[in-house]
Amino acid sequence: MRRPTRLNHPSAVATTLLLVFVLLPAFHAAENITYSFTSFNTSVESKFAHLGDANIYQEVLQLTPDSRNVDAFLVNKSGRILLREHIKLWDWQQTNNTMRVASFNTAFTINVSPESHLAAGEGLTFLIAPSLDDPPPGSHGPYLGLTNASLNGNNSNHFVAIEFDTAKQSFDRDNNHVGLDINGVDSNITASLTPLGIDIAPVNGTNHTVWIDYDGVHRHVWVYMAIEGSEKPVASVLNASIDISVYVQQRSYLGFSASTGSDFELNCVIAWNLTVEKLPDDGGGLSIGAIIGVAVGVGCVLVVMTLTTGILVVFCRRKRAAGNERDMLRKKLNGLPGTPREFEYKELKVATGNFDERRKLGQGAFGEVYKGVLPGSSMEVAVKRFSRDKTRGQDDFLAELTIINCLRHRNLVPLLGWCHENGVLLLVYEFMPNGSLDQHLYGDGGLVWWRRYNIVAGVASALHYIHHEYNQMVVHRDLKPSNIMLDATFDARLGDFGLARALDTDKTSFTELGVVGTRGYIANECCITHKFTRESDVYAFGTVVLEVVCGRRPLYDVSGFHLLVDWVWKLHREGRLLEAVDPRLGGEYPAEDAERLLLLGLACSQPHLRARPKAQAIVQIVSRSAPPPAVPKFKPAFVWPPPQGPLFEGNHDDHNWTSGTTLTSSTATSSNGGDSSAGDVGTTRALSLYVETGDSEKISRA
Ligand SMILES: *[C@@H]1O[C@H](CO)[C@@H](O)[C@H](O)[C@H]1NC(C)=O
Ligand SMILES: *[C@@H]1O[C@H](CO)[C@@H](O)[C@H](O)[C@H]1NC(C)=O
Ligand SMILES: *[C@@H]1O[C@H](CO)[C@@H](O)[C@H](O)[C@H]1NC(C)=O
Ligand SMILES: *[C@@H]1O[C@H](CO)[C@@H](O)[C@H](O)[C@H]1NC(C)=O
Ligand SMILES: *[C@@H]1O[C@H](CO)[C@@H](O)[C@H](O)[C@H]1NC(C)=O
Ligand SMILES: *[C@@H]1O[C@H](CO)[C@@H](O)[C@H](O)[C@H]1NC(C)=O
Ligand SMILES: *[C@@H]1O[C@H](CO)[C@@H](O)[C@H](O)[C@H]1NC(C)=O
Ligand SMILES: *[C@@H]1O[C@H](CO)[C@@H](O)[C@H](O)[C@H]1NC(C)=O
Ligand SMILES: *[C@@H]1O[C@H](CO)[C@@H](O)[C@H](O)[C@H]1NC(C)=O
Ligand SMILES: *[C@@H]1O[C@H](CO)[C@@H](O)[C@H](O)[C@H]1NC(C)=O
Ligand SMILES: *[C@@H]1O[C@H](CO)[C@@H](O)[C@H](O)[C@H]1NC(C)=O
């Protein structure tokens, strides 16, 4: 879960403007945001949002109601009270590519009182929430106003809470404990308060003060608790390492939540102090932050476009005759609301500090990627500049852009716009703060299991979208970990689309440019047909899945095998599939899910293109609504042309893979400098022909 120390992918950021902000912390480091409430009277009520069953009443925050006469009014309640003002909790530092996380200290006094003769329930939390939304329906009882039975544990919850739990659930240690809750109520770490002589909900109604200190540098939290009026104790009741930037939104809302179940109690906050380290502002102010927040967050659905990166475009400087047509296309592109816009060259020059070498993020076969910050908005972007100036006209390019323009999916990297002036083509993408998958997969520690699974699910969903949901079929062509970006919440965003192009059968296609792709991810048939298809994308997806689960690169030399897939296949044959799982996970993964993904990876790697599952089936398998695919014990040999007739599990529907209009996206080598072990094929035309014989692969020159 460590942040990359090096950001090396096509999206990123920076600019003169930004430099200014980066320098600011030096002067503002000590500045804090502070709140101090000795009571919650009418003069401060407007600072709070009270949500669900919560209310501010009698100058205290009543997270669940306080009407003691009718039990039915008190049971099964849930509420939240949050500061209306969002607070910036983390920031990506441009100068040295490190994550800065805000430290904070808070102290609050609570009154959690049960009825004298009844058991208490359920508990109160200090909450970092992603929004001012009401607690979800069904968040009463054990869910503490945080989540509900269907959302519990879902990593798109984006909350972190410290719970003071007064009712024992099956997953709880007792009915009087403090816990750290990340996206769910099954606490990651808990500590019983009983041995410390503290009773969260004492019958005599005693108030308690809680202190929570979070150190953003060391990413550690300490919780202290004592009877109101006492000094802050020396020893904490709970302490834990947690990098909140991994879970919470950059701008989050701080406050409290609580619930009652069949048992109930008062859940009151009587006084509250909060001090948060002020992180440098983004400049353009709230709206920008909000935009970025929305963009990277779950709300991305609204946001936009697709991306791309590698590109084979070329602009021949022939004639002005096409000028009119071009202007019309431009108009069409600019006329679509919320779609990528045309930038001025000047603007992007400023954004990237005149394409400063120091801001270069990567170099691909067709151009370089620079960090940038759009002047006037401080929006973080990655700018790809294409260096090739060859055979194809900009009209083709613009025509294709109109198609890319219409792709919208939460698992695609948004394209913000383009620029074509003086023969230079630039594409502008949204900045992806967490870099690309390969940086995390092979960094120290790797990624935890649930995150890996979520990434596979995201890529599957993006693939399904471009293959089947969008009305013109689009093929990615260069699916690999360095083209899978991770947004602020570590959700996968497919990037590096390259330039999509309509692939009419009668038009010469990328064959003229050779097969572009990356060795290890190219299906056998591509080397013969020189065509990329949905099936070849699925093949590459299979390779990625195996890579994610095994934590090894696709060209993996082990016990006589040269390819990861062959080694995994052997383990499958020998009934030892789980031995393929990344040992760095230390066994911390559900075996059933790991097996599911490994079988899926093998099924997608079938040499026969028609035996590979389609994107729909992949999505169902990943979402566990379909069983894992059946995979033959032996990897079938590659035969060309593909044998006709029924093939194991493959669904051979409609798809006629050679005809029809296929929109593919061609792509250059990875923009992050290419990873040498994967050996980019680039645009070489002299392709290696892979002749498969069982497990091993011999390579001969075509
Ligand atoms: C900000 O808060 C921290 C910790 O609460 C404190 O050490 C520091 O002195 C505060 N800075 C200012 C300027 O108040
Ligand atoms: C109202 O509450 C605020 C914040 O807690 C406090 O500073 C102020 O003194 C209170 N006003 C009255 C009249 O109690
Ligand atoms: C409270 O919720 C629980 C579980 O959600 C339910 O079994 C119970 O009937 C509810 N009680 C009331 C009074 O609604
Ligand atoms: C990164 O740069 C910021 C200033 O831009 C500095 O405050 C911080 O200490 C640096 N972090 C590291 C790990 O060098
Ligand atoms: C909040 O700060 C004020 C002033 O320092 C202090 O008097 C009060 O006790 C604090 N409240 C809590 C709950 O710590
Ligand atoms: C949980 O909340 C979501 C919406 O936030 C809702 O769609 C779902 O039905 C709720 N689940 C339960 C079990 O109440
Ligand atoms: C998590 O929640 C999101 C949005 O509410 C939903 O789309 C997704 O399916 C959920 N994931 C799981 C594993 O339940
Ligand atoms: C611990 O936190 C992670 C998120 O980091 C979560 O997925 C996991 O389920 C938690 N573990 C337990 C035991 O609750
Ligand atoms: C109330 O009970 C708690 C423990 O349950 C005890 O520590 C405290 O002294 C009691 N307070 C009074 C006023 O009796
Ligand atoms: C708890 O605090 C409230 C509000 O300050 C006060 O009215 C109440 O008497 C306190 N309870 C005890 C047992 O001290
Ligand atoms: C943190 O918690 C551990 C037990 O989980 C304890 O041994 C250690 O002393 C605590 N550290 C601090 C500084 O409170």
PDB file of N, CA and C in Angstrom, residues 57-128:
ATOM      1  N   TYR A  57     -29.691  19.228  19.602  1.00  0.00           N
ATOM      2  CA  TYR A  57     -30.807  19.478  20.500  1.00  0.00           C
ATOM      3  C   TYR A  57     -30.236  19.717  21.881  1.00  0.00           C
ATOM      4  N   GLN A  58     -30.757  20.683  22.560  1.00  0.00           N
ATOM      5  CA  GLN A  58     -30.263  21.029  23.887  1.00  0.00           C
ATOM      6  C   GLN A  58     -28.746  21.236  23.892  1.00  0.00           C
ATOM      7  N   GLU A  59     -28.279  21.886  22.826  1.00  0.00           N
ATOM      8  CA  GLU A  59     -26.876  22.264  22.691  1.00  0.00           C
ATOM      9  C   GLU A  59     -25.904  21.085  22.696  1.00  0.00           C
ATOM     10  N   VAL A  60     -26.389  19.911  22.375  1.00  0.00           N
ATOM     11  CA  VAL A  60     -25.462  18.796  22.179  1.00  0.00           C
ATOM     12  C   VAL A  60     -25.793  18.111  20.849  1.00  0.00           C
ATOM     13  N   LEU A  61     -24.776  17.421  20.319  1.00  0.00           N
ATOM     14  CA  LEU A  61     -25.001  16.654  19.093  1.00  0.00           C
ATOM     15  C   LEU A  61     -25.657  15.339  19.498  1.00  0.00           C
ATOM     16  N   GLN A  62     -26.897  15.139  19.078  1.00  0.00           N
ATOM     17  CA  GLN A  62     -27.611  13.915  19.418  1.00  0.00           C
ATOM     18  C   GLN A  62     -27.621  13.046  18.165  1.00  0.00           C
ATOM     19  N   LEU A  63     -26.713  12.108  18.134  1.00  0.00           N
ATOM     20  CA  LEU A  63     -26.553  11.321  16.915  1.00  0.00           C
ATOM     21  C   LEU A  63     -27.701  10.360  16.711  1.00  0.00           C
ATOM     22  N   THR A  64     -28.291   9.961  17.807  1.00  0.00           N
ATOM     23  CA  THR A  64     -29.551   9.215  17.730  1.00  0.00           C
ATOM     24  C   THR A  64     -30.492   9.918  18.703  1.00  0.00           C
ATOM     25  N   PRO A  65     -31.797   9.739  18.520  1.00  0.00           N
ATOM     26  CA  PRO A  65     -32.755  10.590  19.231  1.00  0.00           C
ATOM     27  C   PRO A  65     -32.760  10.419  20.746  1.00  0.00           C
ATOM     28  N   ASP A  66     -33.326  11.424  21.351  1.00  0.00           N
ATOM     29  CA  ASP A  66     -33.368  11.532  22.787  1.00  0.00           C
ATOM     30  C   ASP A  66     -34.813  11.736  23.206  1.00  0.00           C
ATOM     31  N   SER A  67     -35.650  10.768  22.994  1.00  0.00           N
ATOM     32  CA  SER A  67     -37.020  10.907  23.500  1.00  0.00           C
ATOM     33  C   SER A  67     -37.293   9.635  24.270  1.00  0.00           C
ATOM     34  N   ARG A  68     -37.125   9.799  25.545  1.00  0.00           N
ATOM     35  CA  ARG A  68     -37.015   8.613  26.368  1.00  0.00           C
ATOM     36  C   ARG A  68     -38.327   7.917  26.682  1.00  0.00           C
ATOM     37  N   ASN A  69     -39.402   8.542  26.249  1.00  0.00           N
ATOM     38  CA  ASN A  69     -40.661   7.954  26.686  1.00  0.00           C
ATOM     39  C   ASN A  69     -41.105   6.722  25.898  1.00  0.00           C
ATOM     40  N   VAL A  70     -40.927   6.766  24.578  1.00  0.00           N
ATOM     41  CA  VAL A  70     -41.417   5.631  23.801  1.00  0.00           C
ATOM     42  C   VAL A  70     -40.249   4.844  23.226  1.00  0.00           C
ATOM     43  N   ASP A  71     -40.081   3.654  23.668  1.00  0.00           N
ATOM     44  CA  ASP A  71     -38.951   2.847  23.220  1.00  0.00           C
ATOM     45  C   ASP A  71     -38.858   2.773  21.708  1.00  0.00           C
ATOM     46  N   ALA A  72     -40.017   2.659  21.069  1.00  0.00           N
ATOM     47  CA  ALA A  72     -40.011   2.485  19.620  1.00  0.00           C
ATOM     48  C   ALA A  72     -39.351   3.652  18.899  1.00  0.00           C
ATOM     49  N   PHE A  73     -39.307   4.817  19.544  1.00  0.00           N
ATOM     50  CA  PHE A  73     -38.656   5.950  18.908  1.00  0.00           C
ATOM     51  C   PHE A  73     -37.144   5.870  19.013  1.00  0.00           C
ATOM     52  N   LEU A  74     -36.684   5.003  19.849  1.00  0.00           N
ATOM     53  CA  LEU A  74     -35.252   4.960  20.099  1.00  0.00           C
ATOM     54  C   LEU A  74     -34.549   3.792  19.435  1.00  0.00           C
ATOM     55  N   VAL A  75     -35.327   2.763  19.106  1.00  0.00           N
ATOM     56  CA  VAL A  75     -34.670   1.589  18.539  1.00  0.00           C
ATOM     57  C   VAL A  75     -34.418   1.773  17.049  1.00  0.00           C
ATOM     58  N   ASN A  76     -33.403   1.050  16.576  1.00  0.00           N
ATOM     59  CA  ASN A  76     -33.071   1.015  15.144  1.00  0.00           C
ATOM     60  C   ASN A  76     -32.903   2.396  14.524  1.00  0.00           C
ATOM     61  N   LYS A  77     -32.133   3.236  15.175  1.00  0.00           N
ATOM     62  CA  LYS A  77     -31.873   4.577  14.639  1.00  0.00           C
ATOM     63  C   LYS A  77     -30.424   4.651  14.167  1.00  0.00           C
ATOM     64  N   SER A  78     -30.183   5.533  13.210  1.00  0.00           N
ATOM     65  CA  SER A  78     -28.799   5.795  12.836  1.00  0.00           C
ATOM     66  C   SER A  78     -28.683   7.230  12.361  1.00  0.00           C
ATOM     67  N   GLY A  79     -27.595   7.862  12.717  1.00  0.00           N
ATOM     68  CA  GLY A  79     -27.433   9.256  12.315  1.00  0.00           C
ATOM     69  C   GLY A  79     -25.977   9.651  12.238  1.00  0.00           C
ATOM     70  N   ARG A  80     -25.759  10.777  11.605  1.00  0.00           N
ATOM     71  CA  ARG A  80     -24.409  11.343  11.496  1.00  0.00           C
ATOM     72  C   ARG A  80     -24.521  12.841  11.669  1.00  0.00           C
ATOM     73  N   ILE A  81     -23.505  13.431  12.259  1.00  0.00           N
ATOM     74  CA  ILE A  81     -23.391  14.888  12.245  1.00  0.00           C
ATOM     75  C   ILE A  81     -21.966  15.198  11.797  1.00  0.00           C
ATOM     76  N   LEU A  82     -21.874  15.958  10.711  1.00  0.00           N
ATOM     77  CA  LEU A  82     -20.574  16.250  10.119  1.00  0.00           C
ATOM     78  C   LEU A  82     -20.412  17.761   9.947  1.00  0.00           C
ATOM     79  N   LEU A  83     -19.171  18.207  10.021  1.00  0.00           N
ATOM     80  CA  LEU A  83     -18.894  19.598   9.687  1.00  0.00           C
ATOM     81  C   LEU A  83     -19.200  19.793   8.218  1.00  0.00           C
ATOM     82  N   ARG A  84     -19.903  20.861   7.904  1.00  0.00           N
ATOM     83  CA  ARG A  84     -20.264  21.085   6.501  1.00  0.00           C
ATOM     84  C   ARG A  84     -19.063  21.378   5.620  1.00  0.00           C
ATOM     85  N   GLU A  85     -18.033  21.916   6.246  1.00  0.00           N
ATOM     86  CA  GLU A  85     -16.867  22.299   5.470  1.00  0.00           C
ATOM     87  C   GLU A  85     -15.988  21.066   5.252  1.00  0.00           C
ATOM     88  N   HIS A  86     -15.615  20.810   3.996  1.00  0.00           N
ATOM     89  CA  HIS A  86     -14.740  19.652   3.802  1.00  0.00           C
ATOM     90  C   HIS A  86     -13.304  20.041   4.152  1.00  0.00           C
ATOM     91  N   ILE A  87     -12.525  19.032   4.463  1.00  0.00           N
ATOM     92  CA  ILE A  87     -11.150  19.289   4.890  1.00  0.00           C
ATOM     93  C   ILE A  87     -10.221  18.447   4.029  1.00  0.00           C
ATOM     94  N   LYS A  88      -9.177  19.090   3.560  1.00  0.00           N
ATOM     95  CA  LYS A  88      -8.226  18.400   2.687  1.00  0.00           C
ATOM     96  C   LYS A  88      -7.305  17.532   3.540  1.00  0.00           C
ATOM     97  N   LEU A  89      -7.287  16.250   3.291  1.00  0.00           N
ATOM     98  CA  LEU A  89      -6.539  15.349   4.161  1.00  0.00           C
ATOM     99  C   LEU A  89      -5.267  14.789   3.540  1.00  0.00           C
ATOM    100  N   TRP A  90      -5.128  14.923   2.244  1.00  0.00           N
ATOM    101  CA  TRP A  90      -3.861  14.480   1.663  1.00  0.00           C
ATOM    102  C   TRP A  90      -3.577  15.246   0.399  1.00  0.00           C
ATOM    103  N   ASP A  91      -2.336  15.191   0.006  1.00  0.00           N
ATOM    104  CA  ASP A  91      -1.915  15.969  -1.139  1.00  0.00           C
ATOM    105  C   ASP A  91      -0.722  15.291  -1.786  1.00  0.00           C
ATOM    106  N   TRP A  92      -0.725  15.252  -3.067  1.00  0.00           N
ATOM    107  CA  TRP A  92       0.390  14.679  -3.798  1.00  0.00           C
ATOM    108  C   TRP A  92       1.423  15.788  -4.002  1.00  0.00           C
ATOM    109  N   GLN A  93       2.659  15.538  -3.562  1.00  0.00           N
ATOM    110  CA  GLN A  93       3.685  16.572  -3.682  1.00  0.00           C
ATOM    111  C   GLN A  93       4.366  16.467  -5.023  1.00  0.00           C
ATOM    112  N   GLN A  94       4.302  17.544  -5.744  1.00  0.00           N
ATOM    113  CA  GLN A  94       4.828  17.527  -7.109  1.00  0.00           C
ATOM    114  C   GLN A  94       6.346  17.392  -7.147  1.00  0.00           C
ATOM    115  N   THR A  95       7.022  18.081  -6.266  1.00  0.00           N
ATOM    116  CA  THR A  95       8.472  18.164  -6.404  1.00  0.00           C
ATOM    117  C   THR A  95       9.160  16.820  -6.251  1.00  0.00           C
ATOM    118  N   ASN A  96       8.725  16.045  -5.280  1.00  0.00           N
ATOM    119  CA  ASN A  96       9.429  14.785  -5.068  1.00  0.00           C
ATOM    120  C   ASN A  96       8.488  13.586  -5.151  1.00  0.00           C
ATOM    121  N   ASN A  97       7.314  13.816  -5.709  1.00  0.00           N
ATOM    122  CA  ASN A  97       6.378  12.713  -5.893  1.00  0.00           C
ATOM    123  C   ASN A  97       6.138  11.893  -4.624  1.00  0.00           C
ATOM    124  N   THR A  98       5.833  12.579  -3.578  1.00  0.00           N
ATOM    125  CA  THR A  98       5.471  11.835  -2.372  1.00  0.00           C
ATOM    126  C   THR A  98       4.098  12.296  -1.909  1.00  0.00           C
ATOM    127  N   MET A  99       3.471  11.447  -1.155  1.00  0.00           N
ATOM    128  CA  MET A  99       2.148  11.765  -0.647  1.00  0.00           C
ATOM    129  C   MET A  99       2.299  12.477   0.686  1.00  0.00           C
ATOM    130  N   ARG A 100       1.629  13.616   0.799  1.00  0.00           N
ATOM    131  CA  ARG A 100       1.635  14.298   2.080  1.00  0.00           C
ATOM    132  C   ARG A 100       0.268  14.085   2.709  1.00  0.00           C
ATOM    133  N   VAL A 101       0.266  13.686   3.964  1.00  0.00           N
ATOM    134  CA  VAL A 101      -0.995  13.403   4.634  1.00  0.00           C
ATOM    135  C   VAL A 101      -1.117  14.343   5.833  1.00  0.00           C
ATOM    136  N   ALA A 102      -2.287  14.937   5.982  1.00  0.00           N
ATOM    137  CA  ALA A 102      -2.493  15.901   7.070  1.00  0.00           C
ATOM    138  C   ALA A 102      -2.500  15.191   8.427  1.00  0.00           C
ATOM    139  N   SER A 103      -1.838  15.794   9.392  1.00  0.00           N
ATOM    140  CA  SER A 103      -1.940  15.323  10.770  1.00  0.00           C
ATOM    141  C   SER A 103      -3.151  16.002  11.393  1.00  0.00           C
ATOM    142  N   PHE A 104      -3.748  15.359  12.372  1.00  0.00           N
ATOM    143  CA  PHE A 104      -4.795  16.074  13.099  1.00  0.00           C
ATOM    144  C   PHE A 104      -4.861  15.616  14.539  1.00  0.00           C
ATOM    145  N   ASN A 105      -5.438  16.481  15.372  1.00  0.00           N
ATOM    146  CA  ASN A 105      -5.694  16.158  16.772  1.00  0.00           C
ATOM    147  C   ASN A 105      -7.136  16.513  17.037  1.00  0.00           C
ATOM    148  N   THR A 106      -7.807  15.661  17.750  1.00  0.00           N
ATOM    149  CA  THR A 106      -9.157  16.026  18.119  1.00  0.00           C
ATOM    150  C   THR A 106      -9.428  15.551  19.542  1.00  0.00           C
ATOM    151  N   ALA A 107     -10.287  16.282  20.221  1.00  0.00           N
ATOM    152  CA  ALA A 107     -10.720  15.881  21.565  1.00  0.00           C
ATOM    153  C   ALA A 107     -12.207  16.151  21.634  1.00  0.00           C
ATOM    154  N   PHE A 108     -12.945  15.198  22.137  1.00  0.00           N
ATOM    155  CA  PHE A 108     -14.386  15.436  22.265  1.00  0.00           C
ATOM    156  C   PHE A 108     -14.917  14.716  23.487  1.00  0.00           C
ATOM    157  N   THR A 109     -15.991  15.277  24.017  1.00  0.00           N
ATOM    158  CA  THR A 109     -16.607  14.691  25.202  1.00  0.00           C
ATOM    159  C   THR A 109     -17.930  14.061  24.806  1.00  0.00           C
ATOM    160  N   ILE A 110     -18.104  12.813  25.214  1.00  0.00           N
ATOM    161  CA  ILE A 110     -19.313  12.088  24.814  1.00  0.00           C
ATOM    162  C   ILE A 110     -20.128  11.664  26.031  1.00  0.00           C
ATOM    163  N   ASN A 111     -21.404  11.554  25.772  1.00  0.00           N
ATOM    164  CA  ASN A 111     -22.281  10.961  26.772  1.00  0.00           C
ATOM    165  C   ASN A 111     -23.031   9.835  26.094  1.00  0.00           C
ATOM    166  N   VAL A 112     -22.683   8.626  26.480  1.00  0.00           N
ATOM    167  CA  VAL A 112     -23.345   7.455  25.913  1.00  0.00           C
ATOM    168  C   VAL A 112     -24.059   6.781  27.082  1.00  0.00           C
ATOM    169  N   SER A 113     -25.375   6.981  27.156  1.00  0.00           N
ATOM    170  CA  SER A 113     -26.104   6.482  28.322  1.00  0.00           C
ATOM    171  C   SER A 113     -27.199   5.521  27.942  1.00  0.00           C
ATOM    172  N   PRO A 114     -27.182   4.358  28.550  1.00  0.00           N
ATOM    173  CA  PRO A 114     -28.294   3.434  28.375  1.00  0.00           C
ATOM    174  C   PRO A 114     -29.373   3.721  29.426  1.00  0.00           C
ATOM    175  N   GLU A 115     -30.521   3.129  29.232  1.00  0.00           N
ATOM    176  CA  GLU A 115     -31.525   3.148  30.297  1.00  0.00           C
ATOM    177  C   GLU A 115     -30.973   2.299  31.440  1.00  0.00           C
ATOM    178  N   SER A 116     -31.261   2.705  32.647  1.00  0.00           N
ATOM    179  CA  SER A 116     -30.593   2.080  33.782  1.00  0.00           C
ATOM    180  C   SER A 116     -30.741   0.553  33.835  1.00  0.00           C
ATOM    181  N   HIS A 117     -31.916   0.052  33.494  1.00  0.00           N
ATOM    182  CA  HIS A 117     -32.115  -1.386  33.639  1.00  0.00           C
ATOM    183  C   HIS A 117     -31.901  -2.150  32.346  1.00  0.00           C
ATOM    184  N   LEU A 118     -31.485  -1.453  31.270  1.00  0.00           N
ATOM    185  CA  LEU A 118     -31.397  -2.130  29.974  1.00  0.00           C
ATOM    186  C   LEU A 118     -29.966  -2.169  29.453  1.00  0.00           C
ATOM    187  N   ALA A 119     -29.740  -3.105  28.544  1.00  0.00           N
ATOM    188  CA  ALA A 119     -28.422  -3.187  27.900  1.00  0.00           C
ATOM    189  C   ALA A 119     -28.262  -2.010  26.942  1.00  0.00           C
ATOM    190  N   ALA A 120     -27.010  -1.574  26.749  1.00  0.00           N
ATOM    191  CA  ALA A 120     -26.745  -0.465  25.844  1.00  0.00           C
ATOM    192  C   ALA A 120     -26.592  -0.967  24.419  1.00  0.00           C
ATOM    193  N   GLY A 121     -26.830  -0.077  23.463  1.00  0.00           N
ATOM    194  CA  GLY A 121     -26.589  -0.418  22.064  1.00  0.00           C
ATOM    195  C   GLY A 121     -26.767   0.818  21.201  1.00  0.00           C
ATOM    196  N   GLU A 122     -26.016   0.998  20.151  1.00  0.00           N
ATOM    197  CA  GLU A 122     -25.028   0.047  19.665  1.00  0.00           C
ATOM    198  C   GLU A 122     -23.632   0.649  19.747  1.00  0.00           C
ATOM    199  N   GLY A 123     -23.538   1.973  19.531  1.00  0.00           N
ATOM    200  CA  GLY A 123     -22.219   2.590  19.610  1.00  0.00           C
ATOM    201  C   GLY A 123     -22.142   3.909  18.869  1.00  0.00           C
ATOM    202  N   LEU A 124     -21.001   4.573  19.057  1.00  0.00           N
ATOM    203  CA  LEU A 124     -20.775   5.897  18.491  1.00  0.00           C
ATOM    204  C   LEU A 124     -19.396   5.888  17.823  1.00  0.00           C
ATOM    205  N   THR A 125     -19.225   6.688  16.771  1.00  0.00           N
ATOM    206  CA  THR A 125     -17.912   6.735  16.121  1.00  0.00           C
ATOM    207  C   THR A 125     -17.475   8.158  15.831  1.00  0.00           C
ATOM    208  N   PHE A 126     -16.169   8.328  15.764  1.00  0.00           N
ATOM    209  CA  PHE A 126     -15.603   9.533  15.163  1.00  0.00           C
ATOM    210  C   PHE A 126     -15.359   9.146  13.715  1.00  0.00           C
ATOM    211  N   LEU A 127     -15.871   9.947  12.794  1.00  0.00           N
ATOM    212  CA  LEU A 127     -15.965   9.509  11.400  1.00  0.00           C
ATOM    213  C   LEU A 127     -15.298  10.466  10.420  1.00  0.00           C
ATOM    214  N   ILE A 128     -14.563   9.889   9.470  1.00  0.00           N
ATOM    215  CA  ILE A 128     -14.094  10.638   8.304  1.00  0.00           C
ATOM    216  C   ILE A 128     -14.902  10.111   7.137  1.00  0.00           C
TER     217      ILE A 128
END
